[in-house]
Each structure stands twice: as C-alpha cells, then as structure tokens.
JSON list of C-alpha atoms in Angstrom, two decimals:
[
{"chain": "U", "resi": 1, "resn": "GLU", "atom": "CA", "xyz": [0.00, 0.00, 0.00]},
{"chain": "U", "resi": 2, "resn": "PRO", "atom": "CA", "xyz": [1.45, 3.39, -0.92]},
{"chain": "U", "resi": 3, "resn": "GLU", "atom": "CA", "xyz": [2.40, 5.57, 2.01]},
{"chain": "U", "resi": 4, "resn": "VAL", "atom": "CA", "xyz": [3.85, 8.93, 2.88]},
{"chain": "U", "resi": 5, "resn": "THR", "atom": "CA", "xyz": [7.33, 8.56, 4.34]},
{"chain": "U", "resi": 6, "resn": "GLN", "atom": "CA", "xyz": [9.08, 11.09, 6.54]},
{"chain": "U", "resi": 7, "resn": "THR", "atom": "CA", "xyz": [12.66, 11.42, 7.68]},
{"chain": "U", "resi": 8, "resn": "PRO", "atom": "CA", "xyz": [14.09, 11.68, 10.23]},
{"chain": "U", "resi": 9, "resn": "SER", "atom": "CA", "xyz": [11.69, 10.21, 12.76]},
{"chain": "U", "resi": 10, "resn": "HIS", "atom": "CA", "xyz": [13.24, 12.31, 15.50]},
{"chain": "U", "resi": 11, "resn": "GLN", "atom": "CA", "xyz": [15.37, 15.44, 15.25]},
{"chain": "U", "resi": 12, "resn": "VAL", "atom": "CA", "xyz": [16.99, 17.25, 18.13]},
{"chain": "U", "resi": 13, "resn": "THR", "atom": "CA", "xyz": [18.37, 20.69, 17.39]},
{"chain": "U", "resi": 14, "resn": "GLN", "atom": "CA", "xyz": [19.78, 23.66, 19.21]},
{"chain": "U", "resi": 15, "resn": "MET", "atom": "CA", "xyz": [17.68, 26.78, 19.40]},
{"chain": "U", "resi": 16, "resn": "GLY", "atom": "CA", "xyz": [18.53, 29.09, 16.52]},
{"chain": "U", "resi": 17, "resn": "GLN", "atom": "CA", "xyz": [19.66, 26.30, 14.23]},
{"chain": "U", "resi": 18, "resn": "GLU", "atom": "CA", "xyz": [18.11, 25.49, 10.88]},
{"chain": "U", "resi": 19, "resn": "VAL", "atom": "CA", "xyz": [16.34, 22.19, 10.36]},
{"chain": "U", "resi": 20, "resn": "ILE", "atom": "CA", "xyz": [15.01, 20.51, 7.26]},
{"chain": "U", "resi": 21, "resn": "LEU", "atom": "CA", "xyz": [12.30, 17.92, 7.56]},
{"chain": "U", "resi": 22, "resn": "ARG", "atom": "CA", "xyz": [11.88, 15.62, 4.63]},
{"chain": "U", "resi": 23, "resn": "CYS", "atom": "CA", "xyz": [8.90, 13.87, 3.14]},
{"chain": "U", "resi": 24, "resn": "VAL", "atom": "CA", "xyz": [8.24, 11.60, 0.21]},
{"chain": "U", "resi": 25, "resn": "PRO", "atom": "CA", "xyz": [4.55, 11.92, -0.67]},
{"chain": "U", "resi": 26, "resn": "ILE", "atom": "CA", "xyz": [2.60, 9.19, -2.40]},
{"chain": "U", "resi": 27, "resn": "SER", "atom": "CA", "xyz": [3.55, 9.16, -6.04]},
{"chain": "U", "resi": 28, "resn": "ASN", "atom": "CA", "xyz": [0.97, 10.66, -8.40]},
{"chain": "U", "resi": 29, "resn": "HIS", "atom": "CA", "xyz": [-0.45, 12.78, -5.59]},
{"chain": "U", "resi": 30, "resn": "LEU", "atom": "CA", "xyz": [-0.79, 16.43, -6.46]},
{"chain": "U", "resi": 31, "resn": "TYR", "atom": "CA", "xyz": [-1.41, 18.23, -3.20]},
{"chain": "U", "resi": 32, "resn": "PHE", "atom": "CA", "xyz": [1.12, 18.31, -0.40]},
{"chain": "U", "resi": 33, "resn": "TYR", "atom": "CA", "xyz": [0.82, 19.54, 3.16]},
{"chain": "U", "resi": 34, "resn": "TRP", "atom": "CA", "xyz": [2.65, 20.09, 6.38]},
{"chain": "U", "resi": 35, "resn": "TYR", "atom": "CA", "xyz": [0.84, 19.92, 9.69]},
{"chain": "U", "resi": 36, "resn": "ARG", "atom": "CA", "xyz": [2.07, 20.33, 13.23]},
{"chain": "U", "resi": 37, "resn": "GLN", "atom": "CA", "xyz": [0.96, 18.70, 16.46]},
{"chain": "U", "resi": 38, "resn": "ILE", "atom": "CA", "xyz": [2.24, 20.00, 19.74]},
{"chain": "U", "resi": 39, "resn": "LEU", "atom": "CA", "xyz": [2.28, 17.23, 22.32]},
{"chain": "U", "resi": 40, "resn": "GLY", "atom": "CA", "xyz": [-1.23, 16.32, 23.41]},
{"chain": "U", "resi": 41, "resn": "GLN", "atom": "CA", "xyz": [-2.87, 18.92, 21.24]},
{"chain": "U", "resi": 42, "resn": "LYS", "atom": "CA", "xyz": [-4.70, 18.91, 17.96]},
{"chain": "U", "resi": 43, "resn": "VAL", "atom": "CA", "xyz": [-3.22, 18.68, 14.52]},
{"chain": "U", "resi": 44, "resn": "GLU", "atom": "CA", "xyz": [-2.74, 22.15, 13.04]},
{"chain": "U", "resi": 45, "resn": "PHE", "atom": "CA", "xyz": [-2.49, 23.07, 9.39]},
{"chain": "U", "resi": 46, "resn": "LEU", "atom": "CA", "xyz": [0.72, 24.82, 8.37]},
{"chain": "U", "resi": 47, "resn": "VAL", "atom": "CA", "xyz": [0.86, 24.97, 4.60]},
{"chain": "U", "resi": 48, "resn": "SER", "atom": "CA", "xyz": [-0.46, 23.46, 1.40]},
{"chain": "U", "resi": 49, "resn": "PHE", "atom": "CA", "xyz": [1.52, 23.15, -1.81]},
{"chain": "U", "resi": 50, "resn": "TYR", "atom": "CA", "xyz": [0.25, 22.54, -5.30]},
{"chain": "U", "resi": 51, "resn": "ASN", "atom": "CA", "xyz": [1.71, 22.95, -8.75]},
{"chain": "U", "resi": 52, "resn": "ASN", "atom": "CA", "xyz": [5.09, 23.90, -7.31]},
{"chain": "U", "resi": 53, "resn": "GLU", "atom": "CA", "xyz": [3.87, 26.75, -5.21]},
{"chain": "U", "resi": 54, "resn": "ILE", "atom": "CA", "xyz": [2.27, 27.45, -1.87]},
{"chain": "U", "resi": 55, "resn": "SER", "atom": "CA", "xyz": [-1.50, 27.49, -2.27]},
{"chain": "U", "resi": 56, "resn": "GLU", "atom": "CA", "xyz": [-2.30, 28.40, 1.32]},
{"chain": "U", "resi": 57, "resn": "LYS", "atom": "CA", "xyz": [-0.53, 28.92, 4.61]},
{"chain": "U", "resi": 58, "resn": "SER", "atom": "CA", "xyz": [-1.62, 29.45, 8.18]},
{"chain": "U", "resi": 59, "resn": "GLU", "atom": "CA", "xyz": [-0.63, 32.15, 10.64]},
{"chain": "U", "resi": 60, "resn": "ILE", "atom": "CA", "xyz": [1.86, 29.71, 12.15]},
{"chain": "U", "resi": 61, "resn": "PHE", "atom": "CA", "xyz": [3.75, 29.52, 8.87]},
{"chain": "U", "resi": 62, "resn": "ASP", "atom": "CA", "xyz": [5.74, 32.72, 9.22]},
{"chain": "U", "resi": 63, "resn": "ASP", "atom": "CA", "xyz": [8.95, 33.85, 7.53]},
{"chain": "U", "resi": 64, "resn": "GLN", "atom": "CA", "xyz": [10.95, 31.27, 9.48]},
{"chain": "U", "resi": 65, "resn": "PHE", "atom": "CA", "xyz": [9.27, 28.49, 7.54]},
{"chain": "U", "resi": 66, "resn": "SER", "atom": "CA", "xyz": [9.67, 27.52, 3.92]},
{"chain": "U", "resi": 67, "resn": "VAL", "atom": "CA", "xyz": [8.74, 24.56, 1.79]},
{"chain": "U", "resi": 68, "resn": "GLU", "atom": "CA", "xyz": [10.27, 23.15, -1.31]},
{"chain": "U", "resi": 69, "resn": "ARG", "atom": "CA", "xyz": [9.78, 20.34, -3.74]},
{"chain": "U", "resi": 70, "resn": "PRO", "atom": "CA", "xyz": [13.34, 20.08, -5.03]},
{"chain": "U", "resi": 71, "resn": "ASP", "atom": "CA", "xyz": [12.71, 17.12, -7.31]},
{"chain": "U", "resi": 72, "resn": "GLY", "atom": "CA", "xyz": [9.84, 14.93, -8.41]},
{"chain": "U", "resi": 73, "resn": "SER", "atom": "CA", "xyz": [9.60, 12.99, -5.18]},
{"chain": "U", "resi": 74, "resn": "ASN", "atom": "CA", "xyz": [10.72, 14.97, -2.12]},
{"chain": "U", "resi": 75, "resn": "PHE", "atom": "CA", "xyz": [8.84, 17.65, -0.25]},
{"chain": "U", "resi": 76, "resn": "THR", "atom": "CA", "xyz": [10.71, 19.51, 2.47]},
{"chain": "U", "resi": 77, "resn": "LEU", "atom": "CA", "xyz": [9.91, 21.84, 5.33]},
{"chain": "U", "resi": 78, "resn": "LYS", "atom": "CA", "xyz": [12.68, 24.16, 6.46]},
{"chain": "U", "resi": 79, "resn": "ILE", "atom": "CA", "xyz": [12.69, 26.07, 9.70]},
{"chain": "U", "resi": 80, "resn": "ARG", "atom": "CA", "xyz": [15.37, 28.73, 9.46]},
{"chain": "U", "resi": 81, "resn": "SER", "atom": "CA", "xyz": [16.02, 29.59, 13.08]},
{"chain": "U", "resi": 82, "resn": "THR", "atom": "CA", "xyz": [14.31, 27.21, 15.44]},
{"chain": "U", "resi": 83, "resn": "LYS", "atom": "CA", "xyz": [12.65, 28.34, 18.65]},
{"chain": "U", "resi": 84, "resn": "LEU", "atom": "CA", "xyz": [11.76, 26.28, 21.70]},
{"chain": "U", "resi": 85, "resn": "GLU", "atom": "CA", "xyz": [8.09, 26.56, 20.78]},
{"chain": "U", "resi": 86, "resn": "ASP", "atom": "CA", "xyz": [8.77, 24.86, 17.45]},
{"chain": "U", "resi": 87, "resn": "SER", "atom": "CA", "xyz": [9.11, 21.59, 19.34]},
{"chain": "U", "resi": 88, "resn": "ALA", "atom": "CA", "xyz": [6.30, 19.39, 18.02]},
{"chain": "U", "resi": 89, "resn": "MET", "atom": "CA", "xyz": [5.46, 16.50, 15.76]},
{"chain": "U", "resi": 90, "resn": "TYR", "atom": "CA", "xyz": [5.48, 17.57, 12.15]},
{"chain": "U", "resi": 91, "resn": "PHE", "atom": "CA", "xyz": [3.36, 15.59, 9.74]},
{"chain": "U", "resi": 92, "resn": "CYS", "atom": "CA", "xyz": [3.57, 15.60, 6.01]},
{"chain": "U", "resi": 93, "resn": "ALA", "atom": "CA", "xyz": [0.45, 14.66, 4.05]},
{"chain": "U", "resi": 94, "resn": "SER", "atom": "CA", "xyz": [-0.49, 14.24, 0.43]},
{"chain": "U", "resi": 95, "resn": "ARG", "atom": "CA", "xyz": [-3.72, 14.08, -1.45]},
{"chain": "U", "resi": 96, "resn": "GLY", "atom": "CA", "xyz": [-4.48, 12.76, -4.90]},
{"chain": "U", "resi": 97, "resn": "GLY", "atom": "CA", "xyz": [-7.22, 15.22, -5.77]},
{"chain": "U", "resi": 98, "resn": "LEU", "atom": "CA", "xyz": [-9.79, 17.57, -4.33]},
{"chain": "U", "resi": 99, "resn": "SER", "atom": "CA", "xyz": [-12.48, 16.14, -2.05]},
{"chain": "U", "resi": 100, "resn": "THR", "atom": "CA", "xyz": [-10.44, 13.07, -1.31]},
{"chain": "U", "resi": 101, "resn": "GLU", "atom": "CA", "xyz": [-8.69, 11.96, 1.81]},
{"chain": "U", "resi": 102, "resn": "ALA", "atom": "CA", "xyz": [-5.27, 13.17, 2.83]},
{"chain": "U", "resi": 103, "resn": "PHE", "atom": "CA", "xyz": [-2.75, 10.51, 3.75]},
{"chain": "U", "resi": 104, "resn": "PHE", "atom": "CA", "xyz": [-0.38, 11.33, 6.57]},
{"chain": "U", "resi": 105, "resn": "GLY", "atom": "CA", "xyz": [3.15, 10.24, 7.23]},
{"chain": "U", "resi": 106, "resn": "GLN", "atom": "CA", "xyz": [4.35, 8.93, 10.57]},
{"chain": "U", "resi": 107, "resn": "GLY", "atom": "CA", "xyz": [5.74, 12.29, 11.53]},
{"chain": "U", "resi": 108, "resn": "THR", "atom": "CA", "xyz": [9.03, 13.81, 12.60]},
{"chain": "U", "resi": 109, "resn": "ARG", "atom": "CA", "xyz": [9.37, 14.65, 16.24]},
{"chain": "U", "resi": 110, "resn": "LEU", "atom": "CA", "xyz": [11.31, 17.90, 16.44]},
{"chain": "U", "resi": 111, "resn": "THR", "atom": "CA", "xyz": [12.84, 18.76, 19.77]},
{"chain": "U", "resi": 112, "resn": "VAL", "atom": "CA", "xyz": [14.43, 22.18, 20.13]},
{"chain": "U", "resi": 113, "resn": "VAL", "atom": "CA", "xyz": [16.75, 22.52, 23.11]},
{"chain": "G", "resi": 1, "resn": "GLN", "atom": "CA", "xyz": [-15.47, 30.10, 10.84]},
{"chain": "G", "resi": 2, "resn": "GLN", "atom": "CA", "xyz": [-13.06, 27.30, 10.06]},
{"chain": "G", "resi": 3, "resn": "GLN", "atom": "CA", "xyz": [-13.35, 25.44, 13.35]},
{"chain": "G", "resi": 4, "resn": "VAL", "atom": "CA", "xyz": [-14.49, 21.94, 14.02]},
{"chain": "G", "resi": 5, "resn": "LYS", "atom": "CA", "xyz": [-15.69, 21.37, 17.57]},
{"chain": "G", "resi": 6, "resn": "GLN", "atom": "CA", "xyz": [-15.31, 17.88, 18.99]},
{"chain": "G", "resi": 7, "resn": "SER", "atom": "CA", "xyz": [-16.60, 16.23, 22.13]},
{"chain": "G", "resi": 8, "resn": "PRO", "atom": "CA", "xyz": [-16.04, 14.57, 24.47]},
{"chain": "G", "resi": 9, "resn": "GLN", "atom": "CA", "xyz": [-12.38, 15.22, 25.20]},
{"chain": "G", "resi": 10, "resn": "SER", "atom": "CA", "xyz": [-12.02, 11.71, 26.62]},
{"chain": "G", "resi": 11, "resn": "LEU", "atom": "CA", "xyz": [-14.17, 8.63, 26.71]},
{"chain": "G", "resi": 12, "resn": "ILE", "atom": "CA", "xyz": [-14.03, 5.37, 28.62]},
{"chain": "G", "resi": 13, "resn": "VAL", "atom": "CA", "xyz": [-16.09, 2.49, 27.27]},
{"chain": "G", "resi": 14, "resn": "GLN", "atom": "CA", "xyz": [-16.44, -1.13, 28.31]},
{"chain": "G", "resi": 15, "resn": "LYS", "atom": "CA", "xyz": [-15.36, -3.76, 25.85]},
{"chain": "G", "resi": 16, "resn": "GLY", "atom": "CA", "xyz": [-18.28, -4.56, 23.59]},
{"chain": "G", "resi": 17, "resn": "GLY", "atom": "CA", "xyz": [-19.93, -1.20, 24.18]},
{"chain": "G", "resi": 18, "resn": "ILE", "atom": "CA", "xyz": [-20.64, 1.61, 21.76]},
{"chain": "G", "resi": 19, "resn": "SER", "atom": "CA", "xyz": [-18.29, 4.59, 21.56]},
{"chain": "G", "resi": 20, "resn": "ILE", "atom": "CA", "xyz": [-19.83, 7.81, 20.30]},
{"chain": "G", "resi": 21, "resn": "ILE", "atom": "CA", "xyz": [-17.87, 10.94, 19.39]},
{"chain": "G", "resi": 22, "resn": "ASN", "atom": "CA", "xyz": [-19.58, 14.09, 18.23]},
{"chain": "G", "resi": 23, "resn": "CYS", "atom": "CA", "xyz": [-18.45, 16.97, 16.08]},
{"chain": "G", "resi": 24, "resn": "ALA", "atom": "CA", "xyz": [-19.95, 20.21, 14.87]},
{"chain": "G", "resi": 25, "resn": "TYR", "atom": "CA", "xyz": [-18.98, 22.80, 12.31]},
{"chain": "G", "resi": 26, "resn": "GLU", "atom": "CA", "xyz": [-20.28, 26.15, 11.11]},
{"chain": "G", "resi": 27, "resn": "ASN", "atom": "CA", "xyz": [-18.81, 26.75, 7.68]},
{"chain": "G", "resi": 28, "resn": "THR", "atom": "CA", "xyz": [-21.00, 25.25, 4.97]},
{"chain": "G", "resi": 29, "resn": "ALA", "atom": "CA", "xyz": [-18.03, 25.40, 2.59]},
{"chain": "G", "resi": 30, "resn": "PHE", "atom": "CA", "xyz": [-16.64, 22.26, 4.21]},
{"chain": "G", "resi": 31, "resn": "ASP", "atom": "CA", "xyz": [-17.31, 19.49, 1.74]},
{"chain": "G", "resi": 32, "resn": "TYR", "atom": "CA", "xyz": [-15.48, 16.43, 3.01]},
{"chain": "G", "resi": 33, "resn": "PHE", "atom": "CA", "xyz": [-15.52, 15.01, 6.52]},
{"chain": "G", "resi": 34, "resn": "PRO", "atom": "CA", "xyz": [-12.90, 12.41, 7.43]},
{"chain": "G", "resi": 35, "resn": "TRP", "atom": "CA", "xyz": [-12.25, 10.75, 10.77]},
{"chain": "G", "resi": 36, "resn": "TYR", "atom": "CA", "xyz": [-8.70, 9.93, 11.73]},
{"chain": "G", "resi": 37, "resn": "GLN", "atom": "CA", "xyz": [-7.39, 7.48, 14.30]},
{"chain": "G", "resi": 38, "resn": "GLN", "atom": "CA", "xyz": [-4.07, 8.18, 15.95]},
{"chain": "G", "resi": 39, "resn": "PHE", "atom": "CA", "xyz": [-1.99, 5.92, 18.15]},
{"chain": "G", "resi": 40, "resn": "PRO", "atom": "CA", "xyz": [0.75, 7.39, 20.34]},
{"chain": "G", "resi": 41, "resn": "GLY", "atom": "CA", "xyz": [3.82, 8.33, 18.33]},
{"chain": "G", "resi": 42, "resn": "LYS", "atom": "CA", "xyz": [2.09, 7.71, 15.02]},
{"chain": "G", "resi": 43, "resn": "GLY", "atom": "CA", "xyz": [0.55, 9.87, 12.35]},
{"chain": "G", "resi": 44, "resn": "PRO", "atom": "CA", "xyz": [-3.21, 10.25, 11.91]},
{"chain": "G", "resi": 45, "resn": "ALA", "atom": "CA", "xyz": [-4.61, 7.37, 9.87]},
{"chain": "G", "resi": 46, "resn": "LEU", "atom": "CA", "xyz": [-7.82, 7.73, 7.92]},
{"chain": "G", "resi": 47, "resn": "LEU", "atom": "CA", "xyz": [-10.58, 5.66, 9.44]},
{"chain": "G", "resi": 48, "resn": "ILE", "atom": "CA", "xyz": [-13.69, 6.57, 7.49]},
{"chain": "G", "resi": 49, "resn": "ALA", "atom": "CA", "xyz": [-14.95, 9.62, 5.64]},
{"chain": "G", "resi": 50, "resn": "ILE", "atom": "CA", "xyz": [-18.22, 11.04, 4.39]},
{"chain": "G", "resi": 51, "resn": "ARG", "atom": "CA", "xyz": [-19.43, 13.70, 2.00]},
{"chain": "G", "resi": 52, "resn": "PRO", "atom": "CA", "xyz": [-22.22, 16.08, 3.01]},
{"chain": "G", "resi": 53, "resn": "ASP", "atom": "CA", "xyz": [-24.74, 14.66, 0.55]},
{"chain": "G", "resi": 54, "resn": "VAL", "atom": "CA", "xyz": [-24.78, 11.38, 2.48]},
{"chain": "G", "resi": 55, "resn": "SER", "atom": "CA", "xyz": [-26.46, 10.95, 5.87]},
{"chain": "G", "resi": 56, "resn": "GLU", "atom": "CA", "xyz": [-24.74, 7.79, 6.99]},
{"chain": "G", "resi": 57, "resn": "LYS", "atom": "CA", "xyz": [-21.75, 5.68, 6.06]},
{"chain": "G", "resi": 58, "resn": "LYS", "atom": "CA", "xyz": [-20.82, 2.39, 7.62]},
{"chain": "G", "resi": 59, "resn": "GLU", "atom": "CA", "xyz": [-17.57, 0.48, 7.35]},
{"chain": "G", "resi": 60, "resn": "GLY", "atom": "CA", "xyz": [-17.36, -2.58, 9.56]},
{"chain": "G", "resi": 61, "resn": "ARG", "atom": "CA", "xyz": [-17.82, -1.50, 13.17]},
{"chain": "G", "resi": 62, "resn": "PHE", "atom": "CA", "xyz": [-17.44, 2.19, 12.32]},
{"chain": "G", "resi": 63, "resn": "THR", "atom": "CA", "xyz": [-20.36, 4.39, 11.31]},
{"chain": "G", "resi": 64, "resn": "ILE", "atom": "CA", "xyz": [-20.50, 8.09, 10.53]},
{"chain": "G", "resi": 65, "resn": "SER", "atom": "CA", "xyz": [-23.83, 9.82, 10.98]},
{"chain": "G", "resi": 66, "resn": "PHE", "atom": "CA", "xyz": [-24.09, 13.18, 9.24]},
{"chain": "G", "resi": 67, "resn": "ASN", "atom": "CA", "xyz": [-26.74, 15.82, 9.85]},
{"chain": "G", "resi": 68, "resn": "LYS", "atom": "CA", "xyz": [-26.23, 18.54, 7.27]},
{"chain": "G", "resi": 69, "resn": "SER", "atom": "CA", "xyz": [-28.99, 20.84, 8.52]},
{"chain": "G", "resi": 70, "resn": "ALA", "atom": "CA", "xyz": [-27.63, 20.74, 12.07]},
{"chain": "G", "resi": 71, "resn": "LYS", "atom": "CA", "xyz": [-24.02, 20.89, 10.86]},
{"chain": "G", "resi": 72, "resn": "GLN", "atom": "CA", "xyz": [-23.16, 17.96, 13.06]},
{"chain": "G", "resi": 73, "resn": "PHE", "atom": "CA", "xyz": [-21.58, 14.60, 12.49]},
{"chain": "G", "resi": 74, "resn": "SER", "atom": "CA", "xyz": [-20.64, 11.75, 14.72]},
{"chain": "G", "resi": 75, "resn": "LEU", "atom": "CA", "xyz": [-18.62, 8.57, 14.82]},
{"chain": "G", "resi": 76, "resn": "HIS", "atom": "CA", "xyz": [-20.06, 5.42, 16.31]},
{"chain": "G", "resi": 77, "resn": "ILE", "atom": "CA", "xyz": [-17.78, 2.51, 17.12]},
{"chain": "G", "resi": 78, "resn": "MET", "atom": "CA", "xyz": [-19.83, -0.61, 17.68]},
{"chain": "G", "resi": 79, "resn": "ASP", "atom": "CA", "xyz": [-18.56, -3.53, 19.76]},
{"chain": "G", "resi": 80, "resn": "SER", "atom": "CA", "xyz": [-15.63, -1.43, 20.98]},
{"chain": "G", "resi": 81, "resn": "GLN", "atom": "CA", "xyz": [-12.42, -3.36, 21.55]},
{"chain": "G", "resi": 82, "resn": "PRO", "atom": "CA", "xyz": [-9.31, -2.60, 23.62]},
{"chain": "G", "resi": 83, "resn": "GLY", "atom": "CA", "xyz": [-7.41, -2.27, 20.34]},
{"chain": "G", "resi": 84, "resn": "ASP", "atom": "CA", "xyz": [-9.64, 0.69, 19.48]},
{"chain": "G", "resi": 85, "resn": "SER", "atom": "CA", "xyz": [-8.06, 2.65, 22.33]},
{"chain": "G", "resi": 86, "resn": "ALA", "atom": "CA", "xyz": [-6.55, 5.66, 20.56]},
{"chain": "G", "resi": 87, "resn": "THR", "atom": "CA", "xyz": [-7.17, 9.32, 19.89]},
{"chain": "G", "resi": 88, "resn": "TYR", "atom": "CA", "xyz": [-9.86, 10.04, 17.33]},
{"chain": "G", "resi": 89, "resn": "PHE", "atom": "CA", "xyz": [-10.01, 13.25, 15.36]},
{"chain": "G", "resi": 90, "resn": "CYS", "atom": "CA", "xyz": [-12.93, 14.44, 13.35]},
{"chain": "G", "resi": 91, "resn": "ALA", "atom": "CA", "xyz": [-11.96, 16.73, 10.53]},
{"chain": "G", "resi": 92, "resn": "ALA", "atom": "CA", "xyz": [-13.37, 18.76, 7.71]},
{"chain": "G", "resi": 93, "resn": "SER", "atom": "CA", "xyz": [-11.81, 19.74, 4.44]},
{"chain": "G", "resi": 94, "resn": "ILE", "atom": "CA", "xyz": [-12.32, 23.05, 2.73]},
{"chain": "G", "resi": 95, "resn": "ASN", "atom": "CA", "xyz": [-11.02, 24.44, -0.50]},
{"chain": "G", "resi": 96, "resn": "THR", "atom": "CA", "xyz": [-9.63, 27.88, 0.31]},
{"chain": "G", "resi": 97, "resn": "GLY", "atom": "CA", "xyz": [-6.84, 27.45, -2.17]},
{"chain": "G", "resi": 98, "resn": "GLY", "atom": "CA", "xyz": [-5.22, 24.22, -1.14]},
{"chain": "G", "resi": 99, "resn": "PHE", "atom": "CA", "xyz": [-8.07, 22.07, 0.15]},
{"chain": "G", "resi": 100, "resn": "LYS", "atom": "CA", "xyz": [-6.77, 21.87, 3.66]},
{"chain": "G", "resi": 101, "resn": "THR", "atom": "CA", "xyz": [-8.07, 19.68, 6.44]},
{"chain": "G", "resi": 102, "resn": "ILE", "atom": "CA", "xyz": [-9.16, 21.26, 9.72]},
{"chain": "G", "resi": 103, "resn": "PHE", "atom": "CA", "xyz": [-8.99, 18.97, 12.72]},
{"chain": "G", "resi": 104, "resn": "GLY", "atom": "CA", "xyz": [-11.12, 18.81, 15.81]},
{"chain": "G", "resi": 105, "resn": "ALA", "atom": "CA", "xyz": [-9.42, 18.79, 19.19]},
{"chain": "G", "resi": 106, "resn": "GLY", "atom": "CA", "xyz": [-9.45, 15.01, 19.45]},
{"chain": "G", "resi": 107, "resn": "THR", "atom": "CA", "xyz": [-11.07, 12.44, 21.72]},
{"chain": "G", "resi": 108, "resn": "ARG", "atom": "CA", "xyz": [-9.00, 10.02, 23.74]},
{"chain": "G", "resi": 109, "resn": "LEU", "atom": "CA", "xyz": [-10.85, 6.73, 23.77]},
{"chain": "G", "resi": 110, "resn": "PHE", "atom": "CA", "xyz": [-10.02, 4.04, 26.28]},
{"chain": "G", "resi": 111, "resn": "VAL", "atom": "CA", "xyz": [-11.78, 0.70, 25.97]},
{"chain": "G", "resi": 112, "resn": "LYS", "atom": "CA", "xyz": [-11.69, -1.32, 29.16]},
{"chain": "G", "resi": 113, "resn": "ALA", "atom": "CA", "xyz": [-11.21, -5.06, 28.78]}
]
C-alpha cells in the first residue's frame, strides 16, 4: 500500500539552528501539506503546496518556515532559526485530488533545546 | 469560521460497548468530513470519511452519521475493543486554495477489557 514517508523520525536541534524535515509523498499525488501537532494537542495546518507553489498557509507559517519540492519525489519543510516553541510532531500529508482523503506520514518529532 | 468542535475530550467504554464521538462545524463550505485514528507516536490514519450529501456511512464496526442541517456529524464505534483505544479526530476539508483539512481537538478513547 502506498504511504507517505518522513525522515528523520526524531530530530533534536539547538535553538537558533536550521532544520530541514523531509517527506516523500505518495507518487501521483498532487497536493502536499505540512501539519504540526504540539504534544497532546490537535493537529494544526501549516501549509499546502500545489503545482510547485504554496496554495495556502496558516498564521503559524511565518517567515521562518519555507517549503520546497526540489525534485519529483521529495517535499521539504525548512525552519530557518528554530525556537523552543517549534518543538512538536510535524506531519507531512499528500492528497491525490480535491475532495479526497489526505494521507499522513508517521511524523518527525522535532525537539528544540 | 473554520473550526471543528469535537466532544467529548475523553471517553471510557467497556469492551463490547458503543463509543460515540460528536463533532460540529459552522462553515458550509466544508465538503469532506474524514475521521482519523491516531496511536501514540504515530501519524493520523484515515478511518472513514463522508461527504455532506450522504447521511450515513458504515464500514465494519465504524459508522459516521451526518446531519447537514444541524451541521453535526458523529462517529459510532460498535462492539468497541481494547485495540480501538486511541485518539480520534474528526476533521473537515475546505477548498480555500489548497483544500486543507481542519482537525477537531481530538477524543482520547479508552476501551476497558
């Protein structure tokens, strides 16, 4: 069964450092997403990406965040200068078309120390 | 309003019982309503989903009831099992550019053996 894969599963970084979280969406999917889940809280939308550009972003997705699809398979989330409050699980998701389900990866646990 | 309100926050059910989780929304632009199941340390996994033109959908022990006029929908888990113990999120998808998914706050279900 096709799945969304994310690497690394856990990333520890120093405050102020840059991190890149990587995702391989399901092939042939067209819509890509990053979500965040702070421990014990709900899953929050960060950004959607379609046709090689951001289609929507939330208030959380400020100038410290960027996304990229550098090749035909990877989809990355970069946090330029991490803050303690960026510590969370980050989930990548992809969707084949509109009005269909989004499939989520297993997440990357980011710990900022 | 792009919120999805979910209740209860936690639920304890005896094995074999029925688990019921309720959600409500306000924005009629939502047009796809998935439920996700999440185990600790894992990503949300799609459980069952419904479109607003359908009042009920059943898959195995899981049933979604959808009341479009009341803007409410619920998940029923029949014959609840200890393996169903997880966090359940209702969600709603809306096309505001990228067809994002908005999650409810989650319900922690514990099924007692």
